[in-house]
Amino acid sequence: MADTLDRIRKLLAKAERAGTEAEARVYTAKAAELSARHGVDAALLAAARPGADPVGCTRVELCEPYSGGKARLLGWTASALRCRWVLHPAGRGRVRAVTVVGHAVDRDRVGLLYESLVVQATRELARCRPPDPGESVAAYRRSWLLGFAARVHERLLAAERSAAARAAAGPASGGRTAALVLADRGAAVDRAFAAAFPDLGTARRPRRSGSGFGAGVLAGSRADLGRGRLAAEPR
């Protein structure tokens, strides 16, 4: 398992250093596919060894600028990889940290992908300018980052579903199907999340004041994390 994570890390590093956009797409798509397959394989192995992949919490501190957008990028990545998440606001739209709740393997995958995605997004943000010179650059960039995060979420979710479908077509593990194993793991995460945050309210949907959301979606598409398109909007 450690070897697989190392391979994912190296693919993402190559994507960050890629000389062309096409080259970066090849590396990031392969990393997403390998990550999804690794998550399902680890889940099936852990099903035969109770306690081998415990549910826990990882708190990730965020920094400015655009901490709100970074929080959604991290959180929506986590939700695509079968984790739950909660943000810790710092006031005025800023976010101090995000806590990710999930199985250890999935939290590791979230960390790897987020570290690369935030590098890619930050690099793109530095070049972002609104087409209307009268529009706030900061507002445009905040909106752009939300679009990027939403599109990445969709593509990661597609990769995860594809890996789960392939596993479901194979033989059962210990008398349980892959779908049942993943459902049981999801229920365990839900219980841990409810226990850790019993008084959690419903978060408001992020507001977009800038016009960069569509451009961010296109950039998220170019990141090409996984294959396929989904119509559902991340919660």
Coordinates of N, CA and C in Angstrom, one line a residue, residues 66-74 93 95 142 145-146 149:
Y66 N -7.6 33.5 0.0 CA -8.7 32.6 -0.5 C -8.9 31.3 0.3
S67 N -8.8 31.4 1.6 CA -9.0 30.2 2.5 C -10.3 29.6 2.3
G68 N -11.4 30.4 2.0 CA -12.7 29.8 1.8 C -12.7 28.9 0.6
G69 N -12.1 29.3 -0.5 CA -12.1 28.5 -1.7 C -11.2 27.2 -1.5
K70 N -10.1 27.4 -0.8 CA -9.2 26.3 -0.5 C -10.0 25.3 0.4
A71 N -10.8 25.8 1.3 CA -11.5 24.9 2.2 C -12.5 24.0 1.4
R72 N -13.2 24.6 0.4 CA -14.1 23.8 -0.4 C -13.3 22.9 -1.3
L73 N -12.2 23.3 -1.8 CA -11.4 22.3 -2.6 C -11.0 21.1 -1.8
L74 N -10.6 21.3 -0.6 CA -10.2 20.2 0.3 C -11.4 19.4 0.7
G93 N -15.8 35.4 5.9 CA -15.6 34.5 4.7 C -14.3 33.7 4.8
V95 N -11.6 30.9 6.4 CA -11.7 29.6 7.1 C -10.3 29.3 7.7
R142 N -11.8 34.3 -6.2 CA -12.6 33.5 -5.3 C -13.6 32.7 -6.0
L145 N -11.9 29.9 -8.0 CA -11.5 28.7 -7.2 C -12.6 27.8 -6.8
L146 N -13.8 28.4 -6.6 CA -15.0 27.5 -6.4 C -15.4 26.7 -7.6
A149 N -12.9 23.9 -7.8 CA -13.1 22.8 -6.8 C -14.3 22.0 -7.2

